[in-house]
Coordinates of N, CA and C in Angstrom, one line a residue:
Chain A
S1 N 16.3 12.3 3.6 CA 16.0 10.9 3.3 C 17.2 10.1 2.8
A2 N 17.3 8.9 3.0 CA 18.4 8.0 2.6 C 18.3 7.7 1.1
V3 N 19.4 7.6 0.5 CA 19.4 7.1 -0.9 C 20.0 5.7 -0.9
I4 N 19.2 4.8 -1.5 CA 19.5 3.4 -1.4 C 19.7 2.8 -2.8
S5 N 20.8 2.0 -3.0 CA 21.0 1.4 -4.2 C 21.0 -0.1 -4.0
Q6 N 20.7 -0.9 -5.0 CA 20.6 -2.3 -5.0 C 21.3 -2.9 -6.2
K7 N 22.0 -4.0 -6.0 CA 22.6 -4.7 -7.1 C 22.4 -6.2 -7.0
P8 N 22.1 -6.9 -8.0 CA 21.8 -6.5 -9.4 C 20.3 -5.9 -9.4
S9 N 20.1 -5.2 -10.5 CA 18.7 -4.6 -10.7 C 17.8 -5.7 -11.2
R10 N 18.3 -6.7 -11.9 CA 17.5 -7.8 -12.3 C 18.4 -9.0 -12.6
D11 N 17.9 -10.2 -12.6 CA 18.6 -11.4 -12.9 C 17.7 -12.5 -13.3
I12 N 18.2 -13.4 -14.1 CA 17.5 -14.6 -14.5 C 18.4 -15.7 -14.1
C13 N 17.8 -16.6 -13.2 CA 18.6 -17.7 -12.6 C 18.0 -19.0 -12.9
Q14 N 18.8 -20.0 -12.8 CA 18.4 -21.4 -12.9 C 17.9 -22.0 -11.6
R15 N 17.0 -22.8 -11.7 CA 16.5 -23.6 -10.5 C 17.7 -24.2 -9.8
G16 N 17.7 -24.1 -8.4 CA 18.7 -24.8 -7.6 C 19.9 -24.0 -7.3
T17 N 20.0 -22.8 -8.0 CA 21.2 -21.9 -7.7 C 20.8 -20.9 -6.7
S18 N 21.8 -20.1 -6.3 CA 21.6 -19.0 -5.3 C 22.0 -17.7 -5.9
L19 N 21.4 -16.6 -5.4 CA 21.7 -15.3 -5.8 C 21.8 -14.4 -4.6
T20 N 22.8 -13.6 -4.6 CA 23.0 -12.6 -3.5 C 22.7 -11.2 -4.0
I21 N 21.9 -10.5 -3.3 CA 21.5 -9.2 -3.6 C 22.1 -8.2 -2.6
Q22 N 22.7 -7.2 -3.1 CA 23.4 -6.2 -2.3 C 22.6 -4.9 -2.1
C23 N 22.6 -4.3 -0.9 CA 21.9 -3.1 -0.6 C 22.9 -2.1 0.0
Q24 N 23.0 -0.9 -0.6 CA 23.9 0.1 -0.1 C 23.2 1.4 0.2
V25 N 23.4 1.9 1.4 CA 22.7 3.2 1.8 C 23.8 4.2 1.9
D26 N 23.4 5.5 1.5 CA 24.4 6.6 1.4 C 24.7 7.2 2.8
S27 N 24.1 6.7 3.8 CA 24.3 7.2 5.2 C 24.1 6.1 6.2
Q28 N 24.6 6.3 7.4 CA 24.4 5.3 8.4 C 22.9 5.3 8.8
V29 N 22.4 4.1 8.9 CA 21.0 4.0 9.3 C 20.8 3.0 10.4
T30 N 19.8 3.1 11.2 CA 19.6 2.2 12.3 C 19.0 0.9 11.8
M31 N 18.0 1.0 10.9 CA 17.3 -0.2 10.5 C 17.4 -0.4 9.0
M32 N 17.5 -1.7 8.7 CA 17.5 -2.1 7.3 C 16.6 -3.4 7.2
F33 N 15.8 -3.4 6.2 CA 14.8 -4.5 6.0 C 14.9 -5.0 4.6
W34 N 14.4 -6.3 4.5 CA 14.2 -6.9 3.2 C 12.8 -7.3 3.0
Y35 N 12.2 -7.0 1.8 CA 10.8 -7.3 1.5 C 10.8 -8.1 0.2
R36 N 9.7 -8.8 0.0 CA 9.4 -9.4 -1.3 C 8.1 -8.9 -1.8
Q37 N 8.0 -8.6 -3.1 CA 6.8 -8.2 -3.7 C 6.5 -9.0 -4.9
Q38 N 5.6 -9.9 -4.9 CA 5.2 -10.7 -6.0 C 4.3 -10.0 -6.9
P39 N 4.2 -10.4 -8.2 CA 3.5 -9.6 -9.2 C 2.0 -9.3 -8.7
G40 N 1.7 -8.0 -8.8 CA 0.4 -7.6 -8.4 C 0.0 -7.6 -7.0
Q41 N 1.0 -7.9 -6.1 CA 0.8 -8.0 -4.7 C 1.5 -6.9 -3.9
S42 N 1.2 -6.8 -2.7 CA 1.8 -5.8 -1.8 C 3.2 -6.3 -1.3
L43 N 3.8 -5.6 -0.4 CA 5.1 -5.9 0.1 C 4.9 -6.8 1.3
T44 N 5.7 -7.9 1.3 CA 5.8 -8.8 2.5 C 7.2 -8.7 3.1
L45 N 7.2 -8.5 4.4 CA 8.5 -8.4 5.0 C 9.2 -9.7 5.2
I46 N 10.4 -9.9 4.7 CA 11.1 -11.1 4.9 C 11.8 -11.1 6.3
A47 N 12.6 -10.1 6.5 CA 13.4 -10.0 7.7 C 13.9 -8.6 8.0
T48 N 14.3 -8.4 9.2 CA 15.0 -7.2 9.6 C 16.5 -7.5 9.7
A49 N 17.3 -6.8 9.0 CA 18.7 -7.0 9.0 C 19.4 -6.3 10.2
N50 N 19.9 -7.0 11.2 CA 20.5 -6.4 12.4 C 22.0 -6.3 12.2
Q51 N 22.5 -5.1 12.6 CA 23.9 -4.9 12.5 C 24.6 -5.6 13.6
G52 N 25.5 -6.5 13.2 CA 26.3 -7.2 14.2 C 25.7 -8.4 14.9
S53 N 24.5 -8.8 14.4 CA 23.8 -9.9 15.0 C 22.9 -10.6 13.9
E54 N 22.3 -11.7 14.3 CA 21.5 -12.5 13.3 C 20.3 -11.7 12.9
A55 N 19.8 -11.8 11.7 CA 18.6 -11.2 11.2 C 17.4 -11.7 12.0
T56 N 16.3 -10.9 12.0 CA 15.1 -11.3 12.6 C 14.1 -11.6 11.5
Y57 N 13.7 -12.9 11.4 CA 12.9 -13.3 10.3 C 11.4 -13.3 10.6
E58 N 10.6 -13.0 9.6 CA 9.1 -13.1 9.8 C 8.6 -14.5 9.6
S59 N 7.4 -14.7 10.1 CA 6.8 -16.0 9.9 C 6.8 -16.4 8.5
G60 N 7.2 -17.7 8.2 CA 7.2 -18.2 6.8 C 8.6 -18.0 6.1
F61 N 9.5 -17.3 6.7 CA 10.8 -17.1 6.1 C 11.9 -17.6 7.1
V62 N 12.9 -18.4 6.5 CA 13.9 -19.0 7.4 C 15.3 -18.7 6.9
I63 N 16.2 -18.7 7.8 CA 17.6 -18.3 7.5 C 18.2 -19.2 6.5
D64 N 17.9 -20.5 6.5 CA 18.6 -21.3 5.5 C 18.2 -21.0 4.1
K65 N 17.0 -20.5 3.9 CA 16.5 -20.1 2.6 C 16.9 -18.7 2.2
F66 N 16.9 -17.8 3.2 CA 17.2 -16.3 2.9 C 18.3 -15.8 3.9
P67 N 19.5 -16.3 3.8 CA 20.5 -15.8 4.7 C 20.8 -14.3 4.5
I68 N 20.9 -13.6 5.5 CA 21.1 -12.1 5.5 C 22.4 -11.7 6.2
S69 N 23.1 -10.8 5.7 CA 24.2 -10.2 6.4 C 24.1 -8.7 6.5
R70 N 24.6 -8.2 7.6 CA 24.7 -6.7 7.8 C 25.9 -6.4 8.5
P71 N 27.0 -6.3 7.8 CA 28.3 -6.1 8.4 C 28.5 -4.7 9.0
N72 N 27.8 -3.7 8.6 CA 27.9 -2.3 9.1 C 26.6 -1.6 9.0
L73 N 26.6 -0.3 9.2 CA 25.4 0.5 9.3 C 24.9 1.0 7.9
T74 N 25.6 0.7 6.8 CA 25.2 1.2 5.5 C 25.1 0.1 4.5
F75 N 25.3 -1.2 4.8 CA 25.3 -2.3 3.8 C 24.6 -3.5 4.4
S76 N 23.9 -4.2 3.5 CA 23.3 -5.5 3.8 C 23.2 -6.3 2.5
T77 N 23.2 -7.6 2.7 CA 23.0 -8.6 1.6 C 21.9 -9.5 2.0
L78 N 21.1 -9.9 0.9 CA 20.1 -11.0 1.1 C 20.5 -12.1 0.0
T79 N 20.6 -13.3 0.4 CA 20.8 -14.4 -0.5 C 19.5 -15.2 -0.6
V80 N 19.1 -15.5 -1.8 CA 18.0 -16.4 -2.1 C 18.6 -17.7 -2.5
S81 N 18.5 -18.7 -1.6 CA 19.2 -20.0 -1.8 C 18.3 -21.1 -2.4
N82 N 19.0 -22.0 -3.1 CA 18.3 -23.1 -3.7 C 17.0 -22.7 -4.4
M83 N 17.1 -21.8 -5.4 CA 15.9 -21.2 -5.9 C 15.0 -22.1 -6.7
S84 N 13.7 -21.8 -6.6 CA 12.7 -22.4 -7.4 C 11.9 -21.4 -8.1
P85 N 11.1 -21.7 -9.1 CA 10.3 -20.7 -9.8 C 9.4 -19.9 -8.9
E86 N 9.0 -20.4 -7.8 CA 8.2 -19.7 -6.8 C 8.9 -18.5 -6.2
D87 N 10.2 -18.5 -6.3 CA 11.0 -17.4 -5.8 C 11.1 -16.2 -6.7
S88 N 10.5 -16.4 -7.9 CA 10.5 -15.3 -8.8 C 9.7 -14.1 -8.2
S89 N 10.3 -13.0 -8.1 CA 9.7 -11.9 -7.4 C 10.5 -10.6 -7.5
I90 N 10.1 -9.5 -7.0 CA 10.9 -8.4 -6.8 C 11.3 -8.3 -5.3
Y91 N 12.6 -8.2 -5.1 CA 13.1 -8.1 -3.7 C 13.6 -6.7 -3.5
L92 N 13.1 -6.1 -2.4 CA 13.3 -4.7 -2.1 C 14.0 -4.6 -0.7
C93 N 15.0 -3.7 -0.7 CA 15.7 -3.3 0.5 C 15.1 -2.0 1.0
S94 N 14.9 -1.8 2.3 CA 14.5 -0.5 2.8 C 15.4 -0.2 4.0
A95 N 15.4 1.1 4.3 CA 16.2 1.6 5.4 C 15.5 2.7 6.1
G96 N 15.8 2.8 7.4 CA 15.2 3.9 8.2 C 16.2 4.3 9.4
S97 N 16.1 5.5 9.8 CA 16.9 6.0 10.9 C 16.3 5.9 12.3
G98 N 15.0 5.6 12.3 CA 14.3 5.6 13.5 C 14.1 4.1 14.0
S99 N 12.9 3.9 14.6 CA 12.6 2.5 15.0 C 12.0 1.8 13.8
G100 N 11.7 0.5 14.0 CA 11.2 -0.3 12.9 C 9.8 0.2 12.4
W101 N 9.1 0.9 13.3 CA 7.7 1.3 12.9 C 7.7 2.8 12.4
D102 N 8.9 3.3 12.1 CA 9.0 4.7 11.6 C 9.3 4.7 10.1
T103 N 9.5 5.8 9.6 CA 9.7 6.0 8.1 C 10.7 5.1 7.5
Q104 N 10.4 4.5 6.4 CA 11.4 3.7 5.7 C 11.5 4.2 4.3
Y105 N 12.7 4.1 3.7 CA 12.9 4.5 2.3 C 13.4 3.2 1.6
F106 N 12.9 3.1 0.3 CA 13.2 1.9 -0.4 C 14.2 2.1 -1.5
G107 N 15.0 1.0 -1.7 CA 15.8 0.9 -2.9 C 15.0 0.6 -4.1
P108 N 15.7 0.6 -5.3 CA 15.0 0.4 -6.5 C 14.5 -1.0 -6.8
G109 N 14.9 -2.0 -6.0 CA 14.5 -3.3 -6.1 C 15.3 -4.2 -7.1
T110 N 15.2 -5.5 -6.9 CA 15.9 -6.5 -7.7 C 14.8 -7.4 -8.3
R111 N 14.7 -7.4 -9.6 CA 13.7 -8.3 -10.2 C 14.3 -9.6 -10.5
L112 N 13.8 -10.7 -9.9 CA 14.4 -12.0 -10.0 C 13.5 -12.9 -10.7
T113 N 14.0 -13.6 -11.8 CA 13.2 -14.6 -12.5 C 14.0 -15.9 -12.4
V114 N 13.3 -17.0 -11.9 CA 13.9 -18.3 -11.8 C 13.3 -19.2 -12.8
L115 N 14.1 -19.8 -13.6 CA 13.6 -20.7 -14.6 C 13.6 -22.2 -14.2
Chain B
Q1 N -3.9 -11.6 14.0 CA -2.9 -11.1 13.0 C -3.2 -9.7 12.6
K2 N -2.1 -8.9 12.6 CA -2.3 -7.5 12.3 C -2.4 -7.3 10.8
E3 N -3.5 -6.5 10.4 CA -3.8 -6.4 9.0 C -4.0 -4.9 8.7
V4 N -3.8 -4.6 7.4 CA -4.1 -3.3 6.8 C -4.9 -3.6 5.5
E5 N -6.1 -2.9 5.5 CA -7.0 -3.2 4.4 C -7.2 -1.9 3.5
Q6 N -7.1 -2.1 2.2 CA -7.4 -1.1 1.3 C -8.3 -1.6 0.1
N7 N -9.1 -0.8 -0.5 CA -9.8 -1.2 -1.7 C -8.8 -1.3 -2.8
S8 N -8.8 -2.3 -3.5 CA -7.8 -2.6 -4.6 C -8.0 -1.7 -5.8
G9 N -9.3 -1.2 -6.0 CA -9.5 -0.3 -7.1 C -9.7 -1.2 -8.3
P10 N -9.6 -0.7 -9.5 CA -9.0 0.7 -9.7 C -10.0 1.8 -9.4
L11 N -9.4 2.9 -8.9 CA -10.2 4.1 -8.7 C -9.9 5.0 -9.9
S12 N -10.9 5.4 -10.6 CA -10.7 6.3 -11.7 C -11.3 7.6 -11.5
V13 N -10.6 8.7 -11.6 CA -11.1 10.0 -11.4 C -10.6 10.9 -12.6
P14 N -11.4 11.9 -13.0 CA -11.0 12.8 -14.1 C -9.9 13.8 -13.6
E15 N -9.1 14.2 -14.5 CA -8.1 15.2 -14.2 C -8.7 16.5 -13.5
G16 N -8.1 16.9 -12.5 CA -8.6 18.1 -11.7 C -9.5 17.7 -10.6
A17 N -10.0 16.5 -10.5 CA -10.9 16.1 -9.4 C -10.1 15.7 -8.2
I18 N -10.8 15.5 -7.1 CA -10.2 15.0 -5.8 C -10.3 13.5 -5.8
A19 N -9.1 12.9 -5.6 CA -9.1 11.4 -5.4 C -9.0 11.1 -3.9
S20 N -9.8 10.2 -3.4 CA -9.9 9.8 -2.0 C -9.5 8.4 -1.9
L21 N -8.5 8.1 -1.1 CA -8.0 6.8 -0.9 C -8.1 6.4 0.6
N22 N -8.6 5.2 0.9 CA -8.9 4.9 2.2 C -8.2 3.6 2.7
C23 N -8.0 3.5 4.0 CA -7.2 2.4 4.6 C -7.8 2.2 6.0
T24 N -8.0 1.0 6.4 CA -8.3 0.6 7.8 C -7.2 -0.3 8.3
Y25 N -7.0 -0.4 9.6 CA -6.0 -1.2 10.2 C -6.6 -1.9 11.4
S26 N -6.0 -3.0 11.8 CA -6.5 -3.8 12.9 C -5.8 -3.6 14.2
D27 N -4.6 -3.1 14.2 CA -3.8 -3.0 15.5 C -4.1 -1.7 16.2
R28 N -4.9 -1.7 17.2 CA -5.3 -0.5 17.9 C -4.2 0.3 18.5
G29 N -3.1 -0.4 18.7 CA -1.9 0.2 19.3 C -1.0 1.0 18.4
S30 N -1.3 0.9 17.1 CA -0.4 1.5 16.1 C -0.4 3.0 16.3
Q31 N 0.8 3.6 16.1 CA 1.0 5.0 16.3 C 1.6 5.8 15.1
S32 N 2.0 5.0 14.0 CA 2.6 5.7 12.9 C 1.9 5.1 11.6
F33 N 1.7 6.1 10.7 CA 1.0 5.7 9.5 C 1.6 6.4 8.3
F34 N 1.6 5.7 7.1 CA 2.3 6.2 6.0 C 1.6 5.9 4.7
W35 N 1.7 6.8 3.7 CA 1.3 6.6 2.4 C 2.5 6.6 1.5
Y36 N 2.5 5.5 0.6 CA 3.6 5.4 -0.4 C 2.9 5.4 -1.7
R37 N 3.6 5.9 -2.7 CA 3.1 5.8 -4.1 C 4.1 4.9 -4.8
Q38 N 3.5 4.0 -5.7 CA 4.4 3.1 -6.4 C 3.9 3.1 -7.9
Y39 N 4.8 3.6 -8.7 CA 4.5 3.5 -10.2 C 4.9 2.1 -10.6
S40 N 4.2 1.7 -11.7 CA 4.4 0.4 -12.3 C 5.9 0.2 -12.6
G41 N 6.5 -0.9 -12.0 CA 7.8 -1.3 -12.3 C 8.8 -0.5 -11.4
K42 N 8.3 0.3 -10.5 CA 9.2 1.1 -9.6 C 9.0 0.7 -8.2
S43 N 9.9 1.2 -7.3 CA 9.8 0.9 -5.9 C 8.9 1.9 -5.2
P44 N 8.4 1.6 -4.0 CA 7.5 2.6 -3.3 C 8.3 3.8 -2.9
E45 N 7.6 4.9 -3.0 CA 8.1 6.3 -2.7 C 7.2 6.9 -1.6
L46 N 7.8 7.4 -0.6 CA 7.1 8.0 0.5 C 6.4 9.3 0.1
I47 N 5.1 9.4 0.4 CA 4.4 10.6 0.1 C 4.2 11.4 1.4
M48 N 3.6 10.7 2.4 CA 3.2 11.4 3.6 C 3.3 10.4 4.8
S49 N 3.6 11.0 6.0 CA 3.5 10.3 7.2 C 2.6 11.0 8.1
I50 N 1.9 10.3 9.0 CA 1.0 11.0 10.0 C 1.0 10.2 11.3
Y51 N 1.0 10.9 12.4 CA 1.1 10.3 13.7 C 0.0 10.7 14.6
S52 N -0.7 11.8 14.4 CA -1.7 12.3 15.3 C -3.0 12.4 14.6
N53 N -4.1 12.3 15.4 CA -5.4 12.4 14.8 C -5.6 13.8 14.1
G54 N -6.4 13.8 13.0 CA -6.6 15.0 12.3 C -6.1 15.0 10.9
D55 N -5.9 16.1 10.4 CA -5.4 16.3 9.0 C -4.0 16.8 9.0
K56 N -3.3 16.3 7.9 CA -1.9 16.8 7.7 C -1.8 17.1 6.2
E57 N -1.5 18.3 5.8 CA -1.4 18.7 4.4 C 0.0 18.9 3.9
D58 N 0.2 18.5 2.7 CA 1.5 18.7 2.0 C 1.2 18.9 0.6
G59 N 1.2 20.2 0.1 CA 0.9 20.5 -1.3 C -0.5 20.0 -1.6
R60 N -0.6 19.2 -2.7 CA -1.9 18.7 -3.1 C -2.4 17.5 -2.3
F61 N -1.6 17.0 -1.4 CA -1.9 15.8 -0.6 C -2.3 16.2 0.8
T62 N -3.4 15.5 1.3 CA -3.8 15.6 2.7 C -4.0 14.2 3.2
A63 N -3.3 13.9 4.3 CA -3.6 12.7 5.0 C -4.5 13.0 6.2
Q64 N -5.4 12.0 6.5 CA -6.3 12.2 7.6 C -6.3 10.9 8.4
L65 N -6.2 11.1 9.7 CA -6.1 10.0 10.6 C -7.2 10.0 11.7
N66 N -7.8 8.9 11.9 CA -8.8 8.8 13.0 C -8.5 7.5 13.8
K67 N -7.8 7.6 14.9 CA -7.4 6.4 15.6 C -8.5 5.6 16.2
A68 N -9.5 6.4 16.6 CA -10.7 5.7 17.3 C -11.4 4.8 16.3
S69 N -11.5 5.2 15.0 CA -12.1 4.4 14.0 C -11.1 3.5 13.3
Q70 N -9.8 3.6 13.6 CA -8.7 2.9 13.0 C -8.8 3.0 11.5
Y71 N -8.7 4.3 11.1 CA -9.0 4.7 9.7 C -8.0 5.8 9.3
V72 N -7.4 5.6 8.2 CA -6.5 6.6 7.6 C -6.8 6.8 6.1
S73 N -6.8 8.1 5.7 CA -7.1 8.3 4.3 C -6.1 9.3 3.7
L74 N -6.1 9.3 2.4 CA -5.2 10.2 1.6 C -6.1 10.9 0.6
L75 N -6.1 12.2 0.6 CA -6.8 13.0 -0.4 C -5.8 13.6 -1.4
I76 N -6.1 13.5 -2.7 CA -5.2 14.1 -3.7 C -6.1 15.2 -4.4
R77 N -5.8 16.4 -4.2 CA -6.5 17.5 -4.8 C -6.0 17.8 -6.2
D78 N -6.8 18.3 -7.1 CA -6.4 18.7 -8.5 C -5.6 17.5 -9.1
S79 N -6.2 16.3 -9.1 CA -5.5 15.1 -9.6 C -4.9 15.3 -11.0
Q80 N -3.7 14.8 -11.2 CA -3.1 14.9 -12.5 C -2.8 13.5 -13.1
P81 N -2.8 13.4 -14.4 CA -2.4 12.0 -14.9 C -1.2 11.4 -14.4
S82 N -0.2 12.3 -13.9 CA 1.0 11.8 -13.4 C 0.8 11.2 -12.0
D83 N -0.4 11.4 -11.4 CA -0.7 10.8 -10.1 C -1.1 9.3 -10.3
S84 N -1.3 8.9 -11.5 CA -1.8 7.5 -11.7 C -0.7 6.6 -11.3
A85 N -1.0 5.8 -10.3 CA -0.1 4.9 -9.7 C -0.9 4.0 -8.7
T86 N -0.2 3.1 -8.0 CA -0.7 2.3 -6.9 C -0.3 3.0 -5.6
Y87 N -1.2 3.2 -4.7 CA -1.0 3.9 -3.4 C -1.1 2.9 -2.3
L88 N 0.0 2.8 -1.6 CA 0.1 1.8 -0.5 C 0.0 2.5 0.8
C89 N -0.9 2.0 1.7 CA -1.0 2.4 3.0 C -0.1 1.5 3.9
A90 N 0.7 2.1 4.8 CA 1.5 1.3 5.7 C 1.3 1.7 7.1
V91 N 1.3 0.8 8.0 CA 1.0 1.1 9.4 C 2.2 0.5 10.3
G92 N 2.7 1.3 11.2 CA 3.8 0.9 12.0 C 3.2 0.0 13.2
V93 N 3.8 -1.1 13.4 CA 3.3 -2.0 14.5 C 4.5 -2.3 15.4
Y94 N 4.2 -2.4 16.7 CA 5.3 -2.7 17.6 C 5.5 -4.2 17.7
G95 N 6.8 -4.6 17.7 CA 7.1 -6.1 17.8 C 8.4 -6.2 18.5
G96 N 8.3 -6.7 19.7 CA 9.5 -6.8 20.5 C 10.2 -5.4 20.7
S97 N 11.5 -5.3 20.4 CA 12.2 -4.1 20.5 C 12.3 -3.3 19.2
Q98 N 11.8 -3.9 18.1 CA 12.1 -3.3 16.8 C 10.9 -2.8 16.1
G99 N 9.8 -3.5 16.0 CA 8.7 -3.1 15.2 C 8.9 -3.1 13.7
N100 N 7.9 -2.9 13.0 CA 8.0 -2.9 11.5 C 6.8 -2.3 10.9
L101 N 6.7 -2.2 9.6 CA 5.6 -1.7 8.9 C 4.8 -2.8 8.3
I102 N 3.5 -2.7 8.3 CA 2.7 -3.6 7.6 C 2.0 -2.9 6.5
F103 N 2.0 -3.4 5.3 CA 1.5 -2.7 4.1 C 0.2 -3.3 3.7
G104 N -0.7 -2.4 3.2 CA -1.9 -2.9 2.6 C -1.6 -3.3 1.1
K105 N -2.6 -3.9 0.5 CA -2.4 -4.4 -0.9 C -2.3 -3.3 -1.9
G106 N -2.7 -2.1 -1.5 CA -2.6 -0.9 -2.4 C -3.9 -0.7 -3.2
T107 N -4.1 0.6 -3.5 CA -5.2 1.0 -4.4 C -4.7 1.6 -5.6
K108 N -5.1 1.1 -6.8 CA -4.6 1.6 -8.0 C -5.5 2.8 -8.5
L109 N -4.8 3.9 -8.7 CA -5.5 5.1 -9.1 C -5.2 5.4 -10.5
S110 N -6.2 5.8 -11.2 CA -6.1 6.2 -12.6 C -6.7 7.5 -12.8
V111 N -6.0 8.5 -13.3 CA -6.4 9.9 -13.5 C -6.6 10.1 -15.0
K112 N -7.8 10.3 -15.4 CA -8.1 10.4 -16.9 C -8.0 11.8 -17.3
P113 N -7.2 12.1 -18.4 CA -7.1 13.5 -18.9 C -8.4 14.0 -19.4

């Protein structure tokens, strides 16, 4: 299984600012994903981070709000732009070596609070 | 819309009992199924994956899949207080060339000493 780290582990940000979350995997992986988990809720997929091309966003999520980079097979970033209190959530990175419908392993998450 | 349904619980069982967690899904074409455990304040941790109809056992955990009924379950034998967590059912769905997992809302399990 892949070992995944995320930075920062938590942050408190002001409304209108942006935060970039980093995700690092200890081995090359085919697939990397970004999820959001709001308090008491399940995981909602934001986007699939594609290496060398634009991310694939799920319904309700747009690139201007959540720009994603994936420069290589072990690293990805998610930026939460122009934040509002509604963006307060846990953001999780996951990775897998198979297809998108195969096993995924999760990073420890980033707990974001927007004031 | 593709959905995964779970009872939110809480499901409370005494220590040493069998805990039974259930999940139904809407996409009849799904071929991959997963159970994750999530402790409070932590990220999801993979417990089991299952791809074929029937049972799959791993230690105290047994996953059961019935594709005809679109039903997957997780049995935890000899439940321990350390099993107290939220259990997430995830189903792999095909989407274009990539696919992704859809997660249920989770069942909160409490094992009482």
